[in-house]
Amino acid sequence: MCATCGCGPESHHHHGHDHHHASGKKIVEVEKDILHENNLLAQRNRGFFEGRNILALNLVSSPGSGKTSLLERTLTDMKGELSFAVIEGDQQTTNDADRIHATGTKVTQINTGKGCHLDAHMVLHAVQGMKLEADSVLFIENVGNLVCPAMFDLGEQERVVVISVTEGEDKPLKYPDMFHSSTLCIINKIDLLPYVRFDVEKAKQYARQVNPSLEIIELSCTSGEGMQLWYEWLKSKVLQPA
Amino acid sequence: MHELSIVMSIVQIASKEANRNGASIVDEIELDIGVLSGVEMDSFDFAWQQGVKDSVLHQAIRHVNRVPGKGRCLDCATEFPMQQLYDACPACNSQLVDILSGRELSVKTLLVPDTAS
Ligand SMILES: Nc1nc2c(ncn2[C@@H]2O[C@H](COP(=O)(O)OP(=O)(O)OP(=O)(O)O)[C@@H](O)[C@H]2O)c(=O)[nH]1
Ligand SMILES: [Mg+2]
Ligand SMILES: [Zn+2]
């Protein structure tokens, strides 16, 4: 029995001190957030970005919703207006990084292997090797996955979730964590609306149900429709150089 | 499966704490995993088997407190239980909800051999 409170070795209540038990066991009070390490590193990244006035965006989506296409088009259309750099998270290939490279933009690839999401530690190392310009925009394309990346803060200022009209409009309800933690939702591939059954209003309603403050932009990377709204959003987030 | 990353973070925390207390093994570990934390318990159990191998936790008994979800409506101040992140206020149907609990994800305590005794 514990001398302080009479608890046996099996009880686990808290007293703010370590319990020594006659049974030769002791309870260590830990009280530590499991994501503590990641969150600390994310804060470090965030400080780095803020110090250089870099707008860092974390792009998340299911596989194939159009993250790389969105970047390709943006990097081409906005060339000369803003300066950009890209971190590509991918499990295996360098295909996406090659596509970004072809636009003439600085890009670093992180291969996560079996890992299904980027974390703050990977981004920290990627950034260390990049010589990012001050007053620029850094796009971080996460691994295509609507579940796992949700929990891992990378130090980004904004999280952008992309869905496309070839997916179900109930995505926000199936993956609420991702929509809850994002600030902007892009509904992509609206050029395909005549050919698919996708209720845009319903998708928006579901997204706002999960996150009432979520901004939503509908666009098509292929036809270019709606891209202007995205560019305006982007420019509104870039801080004026001091 | 991000649950494996979660398990690896738990292993890291437990190793550090065990080490600090002169223990090379953890007998029991107590975790808070809220129902709104985004951790899928089946995946977590599976990831646990993989993740704790060859670690201080390899034979640890796990106690998981599934902290229930609780929200407060920002419109009418009703407090209510939540099963999902997007549950609306049952009184006024508002979506503007402050999540009071259920997102916990932490290591509470370890039980380790007492080297002092
Ligand atoms: N019709 C149409 N197709 C699009 C649009 N945007 C992207 N696509 C196509 O969708 C496919 C996937 O696009 P990506 O940009 O590679 O998607 P992603 O999200 O980067 O994919 P992962 O990195 O594998 O997760 C490609 O074949 C694109 O050409 C669009 O607006 N309309
Ligand atoms: Mg891609
Ligand atoms: Zn209410």
Tab-separated table of C-alpha atoms and ligand atoms in Angstrom:
chain	number	residue	atom	x	y	z
A	1	MET	CA	0.000	0.000	0.000
A	2	CYS	CA	1.140	3.501	-0.789
A	3	ALA	CA	1.888	5.465	2.372
A	4	THR	CA	0.496	8.717	1.011
A	5	CYS	CA	-2.940	7.677	-0.086
A	6	GLY	CA	-3.391	3.969	0.536
A	7	CYS	CA	-3.629	3.041	-3.115
A	8	GLY	CA	-2.471	-0.346	-4.344
A	9	PRO	CA	-0.057	-0.761	-7.233
A	10	GLU	CA	-2.985	-1.146	-9.620
A	11	SER	CA	-4.628	2.188	-8.973
A	12	HIS	CA	-3.578	5.108	-11.063
A	13	HIS	CA	-4.794	8.352	-9.695
A	14	HIS	CA	-2.666	11.430	-9.585
A	15	HIS	CA	-0.946	13.231	-6.802
A	16	GLY	CA	1.702	15.224	-8.572
A	17	HIS	CA	4.485	13.145	-7.092
A	18	ASP	CA	6.009	9.783	-7.848
A	19	HIS	CA	4.573	6.951	-5.840
A	20	HIS	CA	6.901	4.429	-4.325
A	21	HIS	CA	5.207	1.141	-3.686
A	22	ALA	CA	6.281	-1.549	-1.286
A	23	SER	CA	5.718	-3.954	-4.157
A	24	GLY	CA	8.874	-2.547	-5.735
A	25	LYS	CA	7.043	-0.519	-8.348
A	26	LYS	CA	6.565	3.182	-8.701
A	27	ILE	CA	4.211	5.362	-10.646
A	28	VAL	CA	5.784	8.059	-12.780
A	29	GLU	CA	3.539	11.007	-13.504
A	30	VAL	CA	4.204	11.889	-17.142
A	31	GLU	CA	1.299	14.108	-18.285
A	32	LYS	CA	2.755	14.640	-21.723
A	33	ASP	CA	0.989	15.333	-24.997
A	34	ILE	CA	1.786	12.525	-27.423
A	35	LEU	CA	2.272	14.996	-30.270
A	36	HIS	CA	4.436	17.241	-28.102
A	37	GLU	CA	7.665	16.671	-30.072
A	38	ASN	CA	5.973	17.304	-33.403
A	39	ASN	CA	4.232	20.396	-32.083
A	40	LEU	CA	7.491	21.841	-30.766
A	41	LEU	CA	9.205	21.357	-34.109
A	42	ALA	CA	6.180	22.799	-35.904
A	43	GLN	CA	6.440	25.893	-33.727
A	44	ARG	CA	10.083	26.145	-34.665
A	45	ASN	CA	9.212	25.970	-38.355
A	46	ARG	CA	6.479	28.539	-37.862
A	47	GLY	CA	8.910	30.916	-36.172
A	48	PHE	CA	11.363	30.474	-39.022
A	49	PHE	CA	8.673	31.207	-41.614
A	50	GLU	CA	7.348	34.225	-39.754
A	51	GLY	CA	10.824	35.641	-39.277
A	52	ARG	CA	11.327	35.647	-43.036
A	53	ASN	CA	7.774	36.557	-43.935
A	54	ILE	CA	7.298	33.261	-45.745
A	55	LEU	CA	3.717	32.132	-46.279
A	56	ALA	CA	3.772	28.354	-45.761
A	57	LEU	CA	0.766	26.381	-46.994
A	58	ASN	CA	0.100	22.704	-46.306
A	59	LEU	CA	-1.874	21.109	-49.156
A	60	VAL	CA	-3.788	17.971	-48.260
A	61	SER	CA	-6.196	15.759	-50.202
A	62	SER	CA	-7.069	12.227	-51.203
A	63	PRO	CA	-4.731	10.754	-53.826
A	64	GLY	CA	-5.350	12.391	-57.190
A	65	SER	CA	-7.609	15.307	-56.205
A	66	GLY	CA	-5.292	17.672	-58.034
A	67	LYS	CA	-2.752	19.124	-55.613
A	68	THR	CA	0.156	18.947	-58.052
A	69	SER	CA	-1.996	20.195	-60.934
A	70	LEU	CA	-3.058	23.168	-58.814
A	71	LEU	CA	0.571	23.965	-58.058
A	72	GLU	CA	1.726	23.544	-61.661
A	73	ARG	CA	-0.869	25.972	-62.908
A	74	THR	CA	-0.364	28.435	-60.068
A	75	LEU	CA	3.414	28.474	-60.427
A	76	THR	CA	3.082	29.131	-64.144
A	77	ASP	CA	0.308	31.728	-63.967
A	78	MET	CA	1.789	33.682	-61.086
A	79	LYS	CA	5.387	33.612	-62.152
A	80	GLY	CA	6.830	37.075	-61.644
A	81	GLU	CA	4.065	38.131	-59.239
A	82	LEU	CA	5.197	36.193	-56.177
A	83	SER	CA	8.237	34.059	-55.508
A	84	PHE	CA	7.597	30.408	-54.738
A	85	ALA	CA	9.228	27.261	-53.443
A	86	VAL	CA	7.734	23.795	-53.088
A	87	ILE	CA	8.215	20.794	-50.820
A	88	GLU	CA	6.798	17.595	-52.300
A	89	GLY	CA	5.839	14.786	-49.949
A	90	ASP	CA	5.483	11.483	-51.738
A	91	GLN	CA	5.703	7.888	-50.621
A	92	GLN	CA	7.791	6.584	-53.512
A	93	THR	CA	8.362	8.490	-56.702
A	94	THR	CA	9.773	11.875	-57.677
A	95	ASN	CA	7.085	12.362	-60.348
A	96	ASP	CA	5.405	15.280	-58.617
A	97	ALA	CA	8.716	16.978	-57.874
A	98	ASP	CA	9.674	16.565	-61.531
A	99	ARG	CA	6.415	18.220	-62.589
A	100	ILE	CA	7.109	21.167	-60.287
A	101	HIS	CA	10.731	21.366	-61.434
A	102	ALA	CA	9.480	21.683	-65.004
A	103	THR	CA	7.776	24.961	-64.086
A	104	GLY	CA	11.163	26.379	-63.100
A	105	THR	CA	10.355	26.480	-59.388
A	106	LYS	CA	12.694	25.489	-56.575
A	107	VAL	CA	11.482	22.111	-55.251
A	108	THR	CA	12.606	19.638	-52.607
A	109	GLN	CA	11.297	16.118	-52.454
A	110	ILE	CA	10.615	14.243	-49.227
A	111	ASN	CA	10.128	10.531	-49.746
A	112	THR	CA	8.179	9.243	-46.793
A	113	GLY	CA	8.518	5.577	-47.791
A	114	LYS	CA	5.846	3.724	-45.839
A	115	GLY	CA	4.948	6.915	-43.955
A	116	CYS	CA	1.512	8.197	-44.868
A	117	HIS	CA	2.014	11.825	-43.870
A	118	LEU	CA	4.638	14.525	-43.526
A	119	ASP	CA	5.661	15.641	-40.069
A	120	ALA	CA	7.299	18.775	-38.726
A	121	HIS	CA	10.675	17.074	-38.417
A	122	MET	CA	10.812	16.172	-42.122
A	123	VAL	CA	9.821	19.710	-43.062
A	124	LEU	CA	12.467	21.168	-40.757
A	125	HIS	CA	15.193	19.229	-42.559
A	126	ALA	CA	13.803	19.974	-46.003
A	127	VAL	CA	13.725	23.678	-45.199
A	128	GLN	CA	17.299	23.620	-43.886
A	129	GLY	CA	18.533	22.563	-47.303
A	130	MET	CA	16.465	25.015	-49.301
A	131	LYS	CA	17.743	28.588	-48.847
A	132	LEU	CA	14.219	29.985	-48.923
A	133	GLU	CA	13.822	33.579	-50.005
A	134	ALA	CA	12.248	36.108	-47.672
A	135	ASP	CA	8.737	37.337	-48.615
A	136	SER	CA	7.976	34.184	-50.567
A	137	VAL	CA	5.317	31.481	-50.653
A	138	LEU	CA	6.189	27.901	-49.685
A	139	PHE	CA	3.778	25.203	-50.845
A	140	ILE	CA	4.049	21.912	-49.005
A	141	GLU	CA	2.247	19.141	-50.871
A	142	ASN	CA	1.429	16.481	-48.318
A	143	VAL	CA	1.060	12.769	-49.065
A	144	GLY	CA	-2.292	12.018	-50.741
A	145	ASN	CA	-4.328	10.873	-47.739
A	146	LEU	CA	-7.235	12.531	-45.941
A	147	VAL	CA	-6.704	10.865	-42.583
A	148	CYS	CA	-3.126	10.762	-41.400
A	149	PRO	CA	-1.800	14.244	-42.230
A	150	ALA	CA	-4.608	15.858	-40.208
A	151	MET	CA	-2.879	15.431	-36.858
A	152	PHE	CA	0.540	16.664	-37.831
A	153	ASP	CA	1.123	20.379	-37.679
A	154	LEU	CA	4.012	21.234	-40.009
A	155	GLY	CA	4.269	24.853	-38.917
A	156	GLU	CA	2.161	26.069	-41.817
A	157	GLN	CA	0.125	29.278	-41.661
A	158	GLU	CA	-2.764	27.842	-43.644
A	159	ARG	CA	-3.952	24.333	-44.384
A	160	VAL	CA	-5.657	23.872	-47.739
A	161	VAL	CA	-7.784	20.765	-48.301
A	162	VAL	CA	-8.509	19.851	-51.925
A	163	ILE	CA	-11.408	17.660	-52.999
A	164	SER	CA	-12.561	16.998	-56.520
A	165	VAL	CA	-16.005	16.486	-58.013
A	166	THR	CA	-15.129	12.897	-58.895
A	167	GLU	CA	-15.166	12.082	-55.185
A	168	GLY	CA	-18.265	11.775	-52.995
A	169	GLU	CA	-19.713	15.024	-51.661
A	170	ASP	CA	-19.774	13.484	-48.196
A	171	LYS	CA	-15.960	13.529	-47.917
A	172	PRO	CA	-16.107	16.212	-45.205
A	173	LEU	CA	-18.288	14.006	-43.006
A	174	LYS	CA	-16.121	10.938	-43.611
A	175	TYR	CA	-12.880	12.785	-42.865
A	176	PRO	CA	-13.960	15.483	-40.417
A	177	ASP	CA	-10.539	15.957	-38.820
A	178	MET	CA	-9.030	17.185	-42.059
A	179	PHE	CA	-11.841	19.636	-42.798
A	180	HIS	CA	-11.913	20.749	-39.197
A	181	SER	CA	-8.220	21.636	-39.215
A	182	SER	CA	-8.156	23.358	-42.633
A	183	THR	CA	-8.758	27.018	-43.377
A	184	LEU	CA	-9.516	26.752	-47.096
A	185	CYS	CA	-11.286	24.030	-49.066
A	186	ILE	CA	-10.769	23.861	-52.814
A	187	ILE	CA	-13.362	21.972	-54.829
A	188	ASN	CA	-11.417	21.016	-57.958
A	189	LYS	CA	-12.284	19.607	-61.391
A	190	ILE	CA	-15.533	21.562	-61.780
A	191	ASP	CA	-15.053	21.185	-65.559
A	192	LEU	CA	-16.276	17.615	-64.991
A	193	LEU	CA	-19.547	18.616	-63.304
A	194	PRO	CA	-21.661	17.936	-66.412
A	195	TYR	CA	-20.427	14.338	-66.420
A	196	VAL	CA	-20.555	13.294	-62.791
A	197	ARG	CA	-23.136	13.202	-60.034
A	198	PHE	CA	-21.722	15.669	-57.551
A	199	ASP	CA	-23.886	18.115	-55.635
A	200	VAL	CA	-21.634	21.120	-55.034
A	201	GLU	CA	-24.063	22.797	-52.646
A	202	LYS	CA	-24.312	19.659	-50.579
A	203	ALA	CA	-20.523	19.292	-50.445
A	204	LYS	CA	-20.240	22.889	-49.250
A	205	GLN	CA	-22.953	22.362	-46.681
A	206	TYR	CA	-21.169	19.277	-45.297
A	207	ALA	CA	-17.839	21.091	-45.234
A	208	ARG	CA	-19.324	24.015	-43.312
A	209	GLN	CA	-21.084	21.604	-40.986
A	210	VAL	CA	-17.674	20.289	-39.944
A	211	ASN	CA	-16.010	23.708	-39.980
A	212	PRO	CA	-18.267	26.792	-40.062
A	213	SER	CA	-15.349	29.140	-40.714
A	214	LEU	CA	-13.945	27.165	-43.668
A	215	GLU	CA	-13.512	29.222	-46.856
A	216	ILE	CA	-14.455	27.402	-50.060
A	217	ILE	CA	-13.309	27.995	-53.643
A	218	GLU	CA	-14.589	26.030	-56.649
A	219	LEU	CA	-12.229	25.786	-59.583
A	220	SER	CA	-10.791	23.725	-62.395
A	221	CYS	CA	-7.068	23.350	-62.901
A	222	THR	CA	-7.786	22.153	-66.420
A	223	SER	CA	-10.115	24.848	-67.755
A	224	GLY	CA	-8.823	27.585	-65.458
A	225	GLU	CA	-12.313	28.500	-64.279
A	226	GLY	CA	-12.227	29.856	-60.717
A	227	MET	CA	-8.424	29.996	-60.562
A	228	GLN	CA	-8.604	33.777	-60.194
A	229	LEU	CA	-10.437	33.394	-56.876
A	230	TRP	CA	-7.622	31.189	-55.608
A	231	TYR	CA	-4.975	33.667	-56.722
A	232	GLU	CA	-6.798	36.450	-54.944
A	233	TRP	CA	-7.047	34.352	-51.804
A	234	LEU	CA	-3.327	33.613	-52.048
A	235	LYS	CA	-2.391	37.253	-52.499
A	236	SER	CA	-4.599	38.241	-49.572
A	237	LYS	CA	-2.610	35.885	-47.341
A	238	VAL	CA	0.817	37.096	-48.389
A	239	LEU	CA	1.964	39.736	-45.980
A	240	GLN	CA	3.311	42.938	-47.444
A	241	PRO	CA	7.080	43.038	-47.059
A	242	ALA	CA	7.995	45.286	-44.164
B	1	MET	CA	-1.751	4.736	-40.848
B	2	HIS	CA	-0.823	7.600	-38.562
B	3	GLU	CA	-1.545	5.418	-35.539
B	4	LEU	CA	1.932	3.940	-35.970
B	5	SER	CA	3.459	7.424	-35.654
B	6	ILE	CA	1.351	7.930	-32.544
B	7	VAL	CA	2.603	4.658	-31.059
B	8	MET	CA	6.208	5.547	-31.903
B	9	SER	CA	5.801	8.888	-30.141
B	10	ILE	CA	4.435	7.072	-27.091
B	11	VAL	CA	7.433	4.710	-27.159
B	12	GLN	CA	9.750	7.709	-27.323
B	13	ILE	CA	8.102	9.430	-24.378
B	14	ALA	CA	8.004	6.213	-22.336
B	15	SER	CA	11.683	5.404	-23.041
B	16	LYS	CA	12.767	8.836	-21.948
B	17	GLU	CA	10.738	8.732	-18.742
B	18	ALA	CA	11.711	5.158	-17.910
B	19	ASN	CA	15.339	6.013	-18.460
B	20	ARG	CA	15.080	9.048	-16.236
B	21	ASN	CA	13.701	6.781	-13.516
B	22	GLY	CA	16.392	4.154	-13.913
B	23	ALA	CA	14.003	1.613	-15.395
B	24	SER	CA	14.665	-0.482	-18.469
B	25	ILE	CA	11.131	-1.731	-18.694
B	26	VAL	CA	7.639	-0.322	-18.197
B	27	ASP	CA	5.077	-2.550	-16.483
B	28	GLU	CA	2.013	-0.439	-17.133
B	29	ILE	CA	1.167	2.690	-19.074
B	30	GLU	CA	-1.873	4.923	-18.793
B	31	LEU	CA	-3.014	6.929	-21.814
B	32	ASP	CA	-5.724	9.494	-22.499
B	33	ILE	CA	-7.129	9.065	-25.995
B	34	GLY	CA	-10.203	11.214	-26.496
B	35	VAL	CA	-12.985	9.946	-28.754
B	36	LEU	CA	-12.560	13.083	-30.921
B	37	SER	CA	-8.763	12.787	-31.138
B	38	GLY	CA	-8.750	11.185	-34.580
B	39	VAL	CA	-7.229	7.922	-33.375
B	40	GLU	CA	-8.923	4.795	-34.680
B	41	MET	CA	-8.662	2.233	-31.872
B	42	ASP	CA	-8.513	-0.855	-34.124
B	43	SER	CA	-5.628	0.662	-36.077
B	44	PHE	CA	-4.067	1.767	-32.826
B	45	ASP	CA	-4.156	-1.774	-31.386
B	46	PHE	CA	-2.611	-3.110	-34.556
B	47	ALA	CA	0.062	-0.409	-34.599
B	48	TRP	CA	0.786	-1.083	-30.925
B	49	GLN	CA	1.761	-4.705	-31.649
B	50	GLN	CA	4.256	-3.516	-34.262
B	51	GLY	CA	5.481	-0.405	-32.518
B	52	VAL	CA	6.336	-1.606	-29.023
B	53	LYS	CA	8.510	-4.557	-30.147
B	54	ASP	CA	12.027	-4.257	-28.739
B	55	SER	CA	11.071	-1.194	-26.728
B	56	VAL	CA	10.588	-0.501	-23.002
B	57	LEU	CA	6.876	-1.028	-23.641
B	58	HIS	CA	7.108	-4.501	-25.147
B	59	GLN	CA	5.260	-6.141	-22.284
B	60	ALA	CA	3.519	-3.147	-20.768
B	61	ILE	CA	-0.124	-3.410	-19.779
B	62	ARG	CA	-1.998	-0.575	-21.426
B	63	HIS	CA	-4.768	1.400	-19.757
B	64	VAL	CA	-6.593	3.683	-22.171
B	65	ASN	CA	-8.992	6.334	-20.895
B	66	ARG	CA	-11.335	7.061	-23.776
B	67	VAL	CA	-12.178	10.622	-22.795
B	68	PRO	CA	-15.748	11.339	-23.920
B	69	GLY	CA	-16.468	14.212	-26.291
B	70	LYS	CA	-18.139	17.271	-24.844
B	71	GLY	CA	-19.042	20.554	-26.512
B	72	ARG	CA	-20.514	23.929	-25.632
B	73	CYS	CA	-22.720	25.742	-28.101
B	74	LEU	CA	-21.361	29.205	-28.908
B	75	ASP	CA	-24.870	30.429	-29.706
B	76	CYS	CA	-26.927	29.222	-26.759
B	77	ALA	CA	-24.292	27.909	-24.315
B	78	THR	CA	-25.837	24.443	-24.071
B	79	GLU	CA	-23.311	21.802	-23.066
B	80	PHE	CA	-23.759	18.429	-24.691
B	81	PRO	CA	-21.976	15.138	-25.395
B	82	MET	CA	-20.282	14.810	-28.802
B	83	GLN	CA	-19.610	11.650	-30.791
B	84	GLN	CA	-18.273	13.433	-33.881
B	85	LEU	CA	-16.334	16.623	-34.476
B	86	TYR	CA	-19.266	18.000	-36.451
B	87	ASP	CA	-22.109	17.252	-34.027
B	88	ALA	CA	-24.481	20.211	-33.905
B	89	CYS	CA	-26.026	21.712	-30.778
B	90	PRO	CA	-29.020	19.551	-29.821
B	91	ALA	CA	-30.888	22.591	-28.447
B	92	CYS	CA	-30.572	25.130	-31.293
B	93	ASN	CA	-28.888	23.138	-34.065
B	94	SER	CA	-25.954	25.564	-34.291
B	95	GLN	CA	-22.688	24.286	-35.776
B	96	LEU	CA	-20.637	26.784	-33.832
B	97	VAL	CA	-19.412	24.580	-31.060
B	98	ASP	CA	-16.515	24.908	-28.693
B	99	ILE	CA	-15.023	21.472	-28.030
B	100	LEU	CA	-14.484	21.160	-24.285
B	101	SER	CA	-13.104	17.650	-24.166
B	102	GLY	CA	-12.511	14.564	-26.258
B	103	ARG	CA	-9.434	15.691	-28.213
B	104	GLU	CA	-6.967	14.497	-25.546
B	105	LEU	CA	-3.974	12.521	-26.683
B	106	SER	CA	-1.471	12.102	-23.888
B	107	VAL	CA	0.648	9.815	-21.752
B	108	LYS	CA	-0.578	10.141	-18.164
B	109	THR	CA	1.476	7.754	-16.058
B	110	LEU	CA	3.894	4.868	-16.185
B	111	LEU	CA	4.341	2.081	-13.667
B	112	VAL	CA	7.997	1.047	-13.539
B	113	PRO	CA	10.159	-1.127	-11.269
B	114	ASP	CA	11.329	0.980	-8.328
B	115	THR	CA	15.114	0.922	-8.314
B	116	ALA	CA	15.168	2.747	-4.954
B	117	SER	CA	13.442	-0.120	-3.133
C	1	LIG	N1	-10.686	17.118	-65.606
C	1	LIG	C1	-9.810	17.577	-64.689
C	1	LIG	N2	-8.775	16.782	-64.318
C	1	LIG	C2	-7.911	17.282	-63.405
C	1	LIG	C3	-8.064	18.555	-62.828
C	1	LIG	N3	-7.054	18.757	-61.928
C	1	LIG	C4	-6.303	17.634	-61.966
C	1	LIG	N4	-6.811	16.743	-62.859
C	1	LIG	C5	-6.279	15.395	-63.173
C	1	LIG	O1	-6.352	14.588	-62.013
C	1	LIG	C6	-5.239	13.685	-61.979
C	1	LIG	C7	-4.508	13.779	-60.653
C	1	LIG	O2	-3.987	15.088	-60.511
C	1	LIG	P1	-2.734	15.421	-59.590
C	1	LIG	O3	-2.509	16.870	-59.681
C	1	LIG	O4	-1.588	14.512	-59.901
C	1	LIG	O5	-3.316	15.031	-58.172
C	1	LIG	P2	-2.563	14.994	-56.757
C	1	LIG	O6	-3.543	15.422	-55.725
C	1	LIG	O7	-1.292	15.747	-56.827
C	1	LIG	O8	-2.257	13.441	-56.624
C	1	LIG	P3	-1.281	12.685	-55.567
C	1	LIG	O9	-0.052	13.543	-55.405
C	1	LIG	O10	-1.009	11.369	-56.179
C	1	LIG	O11	-2.059	12.572	-54.291
C	1	LIG	C8	-4.356	14.040	-63.163
C	1	LIG	O12	-4.647	13.141	-64.202
C	1	LIG	C9	-4.811	15.448	-63.519
C	1	LIG	O13	-4.630	15.732	-64.882
C	1	LIG	C10	-9.185	19.367	-63.242
C	1	LIG	O14	-9.410	20.477	-62.787
C	1	LIG	N5	-10.017	18.801	-64.163
C	2	MG	MG	0.616	15.177	-56.303
C	3	ZN	ZN	-27.144	25.970	-29.174
